[in-house]
């Protein structure tokens, strides 16, 4: 009999769990690859934004530089014109007409100069910040350029290895399933054979009991009668079983036939050795 928990069933369960683990690992590797692709796309977008910010900052810095150059060139000319211009004769004001005049033009020039300095400082700060951001973007791009191919290749190799191992596990599982089916078929055939052998053993036991009863009785006439009946009953049965079972079944039943033949010989010897007395 085949045990309910066979090693093939245990191996099949282990293979199923192994296949589930491999599928989970493949899914995780695919998720890591997708995350890495998203990270690479984000880095590319950040690099484009940094380049745009840098171009904008450069344009602003160039505009401020041109404005400063224009102011620097026009200011000395105005000063020269003021210095070279002839002073106009004006009447001397009386003491009563003297009023406090606030210097508005110098204050305005100073305010404009301060505003220009603030703009220059702001543009310088923006330019430095954009340069720092650009440098960081270049460093990140360099790191990604170095690590991306190797990481991608490593993930591809890992996924390929997992897929191959998964295919091998599927093949082993299919082979184990075939073996399990063969074992189940052998088990069914063995049960049928055992059932047939139990029936055959019962028949041989009945025949042996009948022969033993004849030997114990010692009645020659009854013995001949039972002997002939048993032979007529037994030999066709054995012949039919031999034809039905084939060579292997015939060998098994040949032993039983030989045993009954020995019993018949003993009966014949006893008949010749002990004379049968007739009852009056």
mmCIF file of C-alpha atoms in Angstrom:
data_model
loop_
_atom_site.group_PDB
_atom_site.id
_atom_site.type_symbol
_atom_site.label_atom_id
_atom_site.label_comp_id
_atom_site.label_asym_id
_atom_site.label_seq_id
_atom_site.Cartn_x
_atom_site.Cartn_y
_atom_site.Cartn_z
ATOM 1 C CA UNK A 1 0.000 0.000 0.000
ATOM 2 C CA UNK A 2 1.156 3.559 -0.731
ATOM 3 C CA UNK A 3 1.215 5.853 2.295
ATOM 4 C CA UNK A 4 -1.078 8.870 2.287
ATOM 5 C CA UNK A 5 1.824 11.264 2.802
ATOM 6 C CA UNK A 6 4.394 10.204 0.265
ATOM 7 C CA UNK A 7 7.719 11.973 -0.414
ATOM 8 C CA UNK A 8 6.393 12.958 -3.833
ATOM 9 C CA UNK A 9 3.555 14.955 -2.231
ATOM 10 C CA UNK A 10 5.984 16.683 0.133
ATOM 11 C CA UNK A 11 8.289 17.557 -2.772
ATOM 12 C CA UNK A 12 5.342 18.899 -4.746
ATOM 13 C CA UNK A 13 4.329 21.133 -1.837
ATOM 14 C CA UNK A 14 7.887 22.407 -1.470
ATOM 15 C CA UNK A 15 8.066 23.104 -5.198
ATOM 16 C CA UNK A 16 4.784 25.035 -5.058
ATOM 17 C CA UNK A 17 6.040 27.210 -2.193
ATOM 18 C CA UNK A 18 9.354 27.704 -3.978
ATOM 19 C CA UNK A 19 7.548 28.801 -7.147
ATOM 20 C CA UNK A 20 5.450 31.272 -5.152
ATOM 21 C CA UNK A 21 8.612 32.719 -3.553
ATOM 22 C CA UNK A 22 10.279 33.077 -6.932
ATOM 23 C CA UNK A 23 7.259 34.825 -8.415
ATOM 24 C CA UNK A 24 7.256 37.233 -5.447
ATOM 25 C CA UNK A 25 10.970 37.941 -5.934
ATOM 26 C CA UNK A 26 10.452 38.587 -9.646
ATOM 27 C CA UNK A 27 7.626 41.004 -8.850
ATOM 28 C CA UNK A 28 9.804 42.858 -6.340
ATOM 29 C CA UNK A 29 12.658 43.134 -8.808
ATOM 30 C CA UNK A 30 10.256 44.488 -11.424
ATOM 31 C CA UNK A 31 8.992 47.072 -8.922
ATOM 32 C CA UNK A 32 12.564 48.143 -8.138
ATOM 33 C CA UNK A 33 13.265 48.521 -11.846
ATOM 34 C CA UNK A 34 10.152 50.667 -12.296
ATOM 35 C CA UNK A 35 11.134 52.852 -9.333
ATOM 36 C CA UNK A 36 14.599 53.268 -10.773
ATOM 37 C CA UNK A 37 13.132 54.319 -14.120
ATOM 38 C CA UNK A 38 10.886 56.861 -12.374
ATOM 39 C CA UNK A 39 13.883 58.223 -10.472
ATOM 40 C CA UNK A 40 15.857 58.569 -13.686
ATOM 41 C CA UNK A 41 12.966 60.398 -15.353
ATOM 42 C CA UNK A 42 12.665 62.751 -12.355
ATOM 43 C CA UNK A 43 16.386 63.478 -12.515
ATOM 44 C CA UNK A 44 16.113 64.309 -16.212
ATOM 45 C CA UNK A 45 13.191 66.680 -15.532
ATOM 46 C CA UNK A 46 15.144 68.331 -12.714
ATOM 47 C CA UNK A 47 18.130 68.765 -15.008
ATOM 48 C CA UNK A 48 15.945 70.452 -17.645
ATOM 49 C CA UNK A 49 14.490 72.772 -14.997
ATOM 50 C CA UNK A 50 17.976 73.630 -13.778
ATOM 51 C CA UNK A 51 19.119 74.441 -17.306
ATOM 52 C CA UNK A 52 16.113 76.713 -17.834
ATOM 53 C CA UNK A 53 16.703 78.472 -14.509
ATOM 54 C CA UNK A 54 20.367 78.915 -15.402
ATOM 55 C CA UNK A 55 19.522 80.453 -18.777
ATOM 56 C CA UNK A 56 17.053 82.803 -17.130
ATOM 57 C CA UNK A 57 19.595 83.834 -14.505
ATOM 58 C CA UNK A 58 22.254 84.424 -17.162
ATOM 59 C CA UNK A 59 19.875 86.662 -19.106
ATOM 60 C CA UNK A 60 19.059 88.666 -16.000
ATOM 61 C CA UNK A 61 22.735 89.015 -15.071
ATOM 62 C CA UNK A 62 23.629 90.166 -18.583
ATOM 63 C CA UNK A 63 20.798 92.716 -18.502
ATOM 64 C CA UNK A 64 21.984 94.107 -15.166
ATOM 65 C CA UNK A 65 25.561 94.238 -16.438
ATOM 66 C CA UNK A 66 24.530 96.191 -19.529
ATOM 67 C CA UNK A 67 22.526 98.632 -17.391
ATOM 68 C CA UNK A 68 25.482 99.170 -15.065
ATOM 69 C CA UNK A 69 27.810 99.797 -18.005
ATOM 70 C CA UNK A 70 25.430 102.339 -19.513
ATOM 71 C CA UNK A 71 25.097 104.162 -16.210
ATOM 72 C CA UNK A 72 28.871 104.173 -15.717
ATOM 73 C CA UNK A 73 29.459 105.621 -19.165
ATOM 74 C CA UNK A 74 26.807 108.354 -18.989
ATOM 75 C CA UNK A 75 27.612 109.519 -15.486
ATOM 76 C CA UNK A 76 31.103 110.921 -16.211
ATOM 77 C CA UNK A 77 29.788 112.713 -19.293
ATOM 78 C CA UNK A 78 27.177 114.550 -17.243
ATOM 79 C CA UNK A 79 29.743 115.440 -14.673
ATOM 80 C CA UNK A 80 32.039 116.768 -17.373
ATOM 81 C CA UNK A 81 29.252 118.845 -18.834
ATOM 82 C CA UNK A 82 28.445 120.300 -15.443
ATOM 83 C CA UNK A 83 32.082 121.100 -14.778
ATOM 84 C CA UNK A 84 32.743 122.597 -18.206
ATOM 85 C CA UNK A 85 29.565 124.633 -18.347
ATOM 86 C CA UNK A 86 30.015 128.333 -17.566
ATOM 87 C CA UNK A 87 28.407 129.580 -14.372
ATOM 88 C CA UNK A 88 25.498 131.877 -14.907
ATOM 89 C CA UNK A 89 25.341 135.206 -13.142
ATOM 90 C CA UNK A 90 22.478 135.308 -10.784
ATOM 91 C CA UNK A 91 21.355 138.116 -8.522
ATOM 92 C CA UNK A 92 22.348 137.730 -4.972
ATOM 93 C CA UNK A 93 19.331 136.807 -2.893
ATOM 94 C CA UNK A 94 18.264 138.883 -0.024
ATOM 95 C CA UNK A 95 18.272 137.577 3.444
ATOM 96 C CA UNK A 96 14.505 137.570 3.501
ATOM 97 C CA UNK A 97 14.301 135.554 0.315
ATOM 98 C CA UNK A 98 16.622 132.804 1.561
ATOM 99 C CA UNK A 99 14.805 129.525 1.964
ATOM 100 C CA UNK A 100 15.953 126.064 2.865
ATOM 101 C CA UNK A 101 16.097 124.007 -0.325
ATOM 102 C CA UNK A 102 16.169 120.260 0.114
ATOM 103 C CA UNK A 103 18.637 118.410 -2.084
ATOM 104 C CA UNK A 104 16.199 116.228 -4.004
ATOM 105 C CA UNK A 105 18.376 115.157 -6.933
ATOM 106 C CA UNK A 106 21.255 113.674 -4.891
ATOM 107 C CA UNK A 107 18.762 111.744 -2.781
ATOM 108 C CA UNK A 108 17.077 110.333 -5.868
ATOM 109 C CA UNK A 109 20.410 109.350 -7.364
ATOM 110 C CA UNK A 110 21.400 107.680 -4.131
ATOM 111 C CA UNK A 111 18.126 105.779 -3.998
ATOM 112 C CA UNK A 112 18.524 104.671 -7.584
ATOM 113 C CA UNK A 113 22.080 103.579 -6.874
ATOM 114 C CA UNK A 114 20.942 101.573 -3.845
ATOM 115 C CA UNK A 115 18.200 99.949 -5.867
ATOM 116 C CA UNK A 116 20.702 99.018 -8.554
ATOM 117 C CA UNK A 117 23.017 97.541 -5.943
ATOM 118 C CA UNK A 118 20.167 95.536 -4.479
ATOM 119 C CA UNK A 119 19.236 94.266 -7.923
ATOM 120 C CA UNK A 120 22.847 93.364 -8.616
ATOM 121 C CA UNK A 121 23.113 91.551 -5.306
ATOM 122 C CA UNK A 122 19.867 89.719 -5.969
ATOM 123 C CA UNK A 123 20.979 88.743 -9.459
ATOM 124 C CA UNK A 124 24.355 87.652 -8.135
ATOM 125 C CA UNK A 125 22.643 85.533 -5.513
ATOM 126 C CA UNK A 126 20.351 84.003 -8.122
ATOM 127 C CA UNK A 127 23.270 83.331 -10.423
ATOM 128 C CA UNK A 128 25.302 81.677 -7.649
ATOM 129 C CA UNK A 129 22.291 79.640 -6.607
ATOM 130 C CA UNK A 130 21.675 78.545 -10.177
ATOM 131 C CA UNK A 131 25.339 77.596 -10.536
ATOM 132 C CA UNK A 132 25.171 75.531 -7.358
ATOM 133 C CA UNK A 133 21.984 73.867 -8.553
ATOM 134 C CA UNK A 134 23.525 73.196 -11.943
ATOM 135 C CA UNK A 135 26.640 71.715 -10.364
ATOM 136 C CA UNK A 136 24.546 69.457 -8.176
ATOM 137 C CA UNK A 137 22.505 68.411 -11.179
ATOM 138 C CA UNK A 138 25.671 67.594 -13.104
ATOM 139 C CA UNK A 139 26.990 65.563 -10.171
ATOM 140 C CA UNK A 140 23.703 63.676 -9.887
ATOM 141 C CA UNK A 141 23.683 63.070 -13.628
ATOM 142 C CA UNK A 142 27.249 61.791 -13.477
ATOM 143 C CA UNK A 143 26.374 59.431 -10.638
ATOM 144 C CA UNK A 144 23.296 58.200 -12.467
ATOM 145 C CA UNK A 145 25.279 57.792 -15.670
ATOM 146 C CA UNK A 146 27.778 55.611 -13.803
ATOM 147 C CA UNK A 147 25.378 53.589 -11.676
ATOM 148 C CA UNK A 148 22.381 53.363 -14.001
ATOM 149 C CA UNK A 149 23.817 50.927 -16.593
ATOM 150 C CA UNK A 150 25.346 48.629 -13.988
ATOM 151 C CA UNK A 151 22.229 48.688 -11.819
ATOM 152 C CA UNK A 152 19.979 48.074 -14.797
ATOM 153 C CA UNK A 153 22.203 45.248 -16.028
ATOM 154 C CA UNK A 154 22.287 43.720 -12.560
ATOM 155 C CA UNK A 155 18.498 43.815 -12.312
ATOM 156 C CA UNK A 156 18.143 42.258 -15.768
ATOM 157 C CA UNK A 157 20.540 39.436 -14.862
ATOM 158 C CA UNK A 158 18.692 38.873 -11.602
ATOM 159 C CA UNK A 159 15.316 38.768 -13.325
ATOM 160 C CA UNK A 160 16.643 36.406 -16.022
ATOM 161 C CA UNK A 161 18.068 34.079 -13.375
ATOM 162 C CA UNK A 162 14.783 34.072 -11.487
ATOM 163 C CA UNK A 163 12.841 33.335 -14.657
ATOM 164 C CA UNK A 164 15.136 30.410 -15.495
ATOM 165 C CA UNK A 165 14.818 29.036 -11.983
ATOM 166 C CA UNK A 166 11.054 29.426 -12.202
ATOM 167 C CA UNK A 167 10.969 27.468 -15.476
ATOM 168 C CA UNK A 168 13.090 24.714 -13.935
ATOM 169 C CA UNK A 169 10.758 24.559 -10.956
ATOM 170 C CA UNK A 170 7.763 24.280 -13.273
ATOM 171 C CA UNK A 171 9.429 21.404 -15.137
ATOM 172 C CA UNK A 172 10.249 19.625 -11.868
ATOM 173 C CA UNK A 173 6.684 20.139 -10.701
ATOM 174 C CA UNK A 174 5.315 18.669 -13.924
ATOM 175 C CA UNK A 175 7.668 15.681 -13.570
ATOM 176 C CA UNK A 176 6.565 15.154 -9.967
ATOM 177 C CA UNK A 177 2.934 15.371 -11.054
ATOM 178 C CA UNK A 178 3.565 12.626 -13.623
ATOM 179 C CA UNK A 179 5.257 10.481 -10.986
ATOM 180 C CA UNK A 180 2.366 11.074 -8.614
ATOM 181 C CA UNK A 181 -0.123 10.015 -11.289
ATOM 182 C CA UNK A 182 1.937 6.874 -11.959
ATOM 183 C CA UNK A 183 2.019 6.066 -8.238
ATOM 184 C CA UNK A 184 -1.737 6.551 -8.006
ATOM 185 C CA UNK A 185 -2.243 4.198 -10.964
ATOM 186 C CA UNK A 186 0.063 1.602 -9.417
ATOM 187 C CA UNK A 187 -1.817 1.900 -6.147
ATOM 188 C CA UNK A 188 -5.150 1.271 -7.861
ATOM 189 C CA UNK A 189 -3.731 -1.725 -9.751
ATOM 190 C CA UNK A 190 -2.263 -3.110 -6.517
ATOM 191 C CA UNK A 191 -5.606 -2.818 -4.752
ATOM 192 C CA UNK A 192 -7.325 -4.693 -7.605
ATOM 193 C CA UNK A 193 -4.643 -7.395 -7.498
ATOM 194 C CA UNK A 194 -4.960 -7.777 -3.728
ATOM 195 C CA UNK A 195 -8.733 -8.084 -4.013
ATOM 196 C CA UNK A 196 -8.373 -10.787 -6.652
ATOM 197 C CA UNK A 197 -5.775 -12.621 -4.557
ATOM 198 C CA UNK A 198 -8.089 -12.574 -1.551
ATOM 199 C CA UNK A 199 -10.838 -14.198 -3.638
ATOM 200 C CA UNK A 200 -8.404 -16.768 -5.026
ATOM 201 C CA UNK A 201 -7.015 -17.540 -1.563
ATOM 202 C CA UNK A 202 -10.539 -18.190 -0.308
ATOM 203 C CA UNK A 203 -11.133 -20.630 -3.150
ATOM 204 C CA UNK A 204 -7.880 -22.493 -2.459
ATOM 205 C CA UNK A 205 -8.690 -22.615 1.241
ATOM 206 C CA UNK A 206 -12.086 -24.156 0.564
ATOM 207 C CA UNK A 207 -10.500 -26.761 -1.734
ATOM 208 C CA UNK A 208 -7.874 -27.628 0.885
ATOM 209 C CA UNK A 209 -10.537 -27.968 3.588
ATOM 210 C CA UNK A 210 -12.532 -30.308 1.350
ATOM 211 C CA UNK A 211 -9.446 -32.454 0.656
ATOM 212 C CA UNK A 212 -8.580 -32.569 4.361
ATOM 213 C CA UNK A 213 -12.108 -33.658 5.182
ATOM 214 C CA UNK A 214 -11.869 -36.478 2.618
ATOM 215 C CA UNK A 215 -8.570 -37.676 4.083
ATOM 216 C CA UNK A 216 -9.973 -37.663 7.588
ATOM 217 C CA UNK A 217 -13.139 -39.589 6.559
ATOM 218 C CA UNK A 218 -11.249 -42.429 4.823
ATOM 219 C CA UNK A 219 -14.273 -43.436 2.776
ATOM 220 C CA UNK A 220 -13.046 -44.673 -0.574
ATOM 221 C CA UNK A 221 -16.296 -44.418 -2.419
ATOM 222 C CA UNK A 222 -17.048 -41.011 -1.007
ATOM 223 C CA UNK A 223 -13.453 -40.087 -1.669
ATOM 224 C CA UNK A 224 -13.714 -41.103 -5.315
ATOM 225 C CA UNK A 225 -16.967 -39.284 -5.604
ATOM 226 C CA UNK A 226 -15.677 -36.103 -3.986
ATOM 227 C CA UNK A 227 -12.363 -36.472 -5.739
ATOM 228 C CA UNK A 228 -13.997 -36.599 -9.138
ATOM 229 C CA UNK A 229 -16.378 -33.781 -8.281
ATOM 230 C CA UNK A 230 -13.597 -31.605 -6.987
ATOM 231 C CA UNK A 231 -11.469 -32.330 -10.001
ATOM 232 C CA UNK A 232 -14.363 -31.522 -12.286
ATOM 233 C CA UNK A 233 -14.993 -28.358 -10.276
ATOM 234 C CA UNK A 234 -11.400 -27.342 -9.653
ATOM 235 C CA UNK A 235 -9.588 -27.884 -12.920
ATOM 236 C CA UNK A 236 -11.902 -25.859 -15.165
ATOM 237 C CA UNK A 237 -11.780 -23.074 -12.621
ATOM 238 C CA UNK A 238 -7.999 -23.131 -12.553
ATOM 239 C CA UNK A 239 -7.836 -23.363 -16.306
ATOM 240 C CA UNK A 240 -10.097 -20.336 -16.650
ATOM 241 C CA UNK A 241 -7.980 -18.380 -14.161
ATOM 242 C CA UNK A 242 -4.851 -19.335 -16.021
ATOM 243 C CA UNK A 243 -6.295 -18.070 -19.270
ATOM 244 C CA UNK A 244 -7.521 -14.872 -17.594
ATOM 245 C CA UNK A 245 -4.406 -13.977 -15.605
ATOM 246 C CA UNK A 246 -1.725 -14.826 -18.119
ATOM 247 C CA UNK A 247 1.780 -16.089 -17.419
ATOM 248 C CA UNK A 248 2.291 -14.440 -14.005
ATOM 249 C CA UNK A 249 -1.118 -15.503 -12.683
ATOM 250 C CA UNK A 250 -0.583 -19.017 -14.077
ATOM 251 C CA UNK A 251 2.669 -19.365 -12.129
ATOM 252 C CA UNK A 252 0.935 -18.378 -8.916
ATOM 253 C CA UNK A 253 -1.897 -20.849 -9.465
ATOM 254 C CA UNK A 254 0.487 -23.616 -10.555
ATOM 255 C CA UNK A 255 1.734 -23.771 -6.966
ATOM 256 C CA UNK A 256 -1.841 -24.300 -5.724
ATOM 257 C CA UNK A 257 -2.440 -26.959 -8.348
ATOM 258 C CA UNK A 258 0.721 -28.747 -7.260
ATOM 259 C CA UNK A 259 -0.431 -28.631 -3.637
ATOM 260 C CA UNK A 260 -3.782 -30.186 -4.524
ATOM 261 C CA UNK A 261 -1.992 -32.772 -6.682
ATOM 262 C CA UNK A 262 0.062 -33.830 -3.648
ATOM 263 C CA UNK A 263 -3.136 -34.170 -1.652
ATOM 264 C CA UNK A 264 -4.698 -36.388 -4.341
ATOM 265 C CA UNK A 265 -1.559 -38.584 -4.350
ATOM 266 C CA UNK A 266 -1.795 -39.001 -0.589
ATOM 267 C CA UNK A 267 -5.436 -39.967 -0.928
ATOM 268 C CA UNK A 268 -4.560 -42.592 -3.552
ATOM 269 C CA UNK A 269 -1.761 -44.040 -1.417
ATOM 270 C CA UNK A 270 -4.066 -44.258 1.578
ATOM 271 C CA UNK A 271 -6.649 -46.063 -0.503
ATOM 272 C CA UNK A 272 -4.133 -48.738 -1.526
ATOM 273 C CA UNK A 273 -2.647 -49.065 1.955
ATOM 274 C CA UNK A 274 -5.876 -49.324 3.975
ATOM 275 C CA UNK A 275 -8.562 -51.686 2.607
ATOM 276 C CA UNK A 276 -12.031 -50.298 2.661
ATOM 277 C CA UNK A 277 -14.557 -52.493 4.570
ATOM 278 C CA UNK A 278 -18.053 -52.592 3.345
ATOM 279 C CA UNK A 279 -20.821 -52.084 5.825
ATOM 280 C CA UNK A 280 -23.498 -54.716 6.053
#
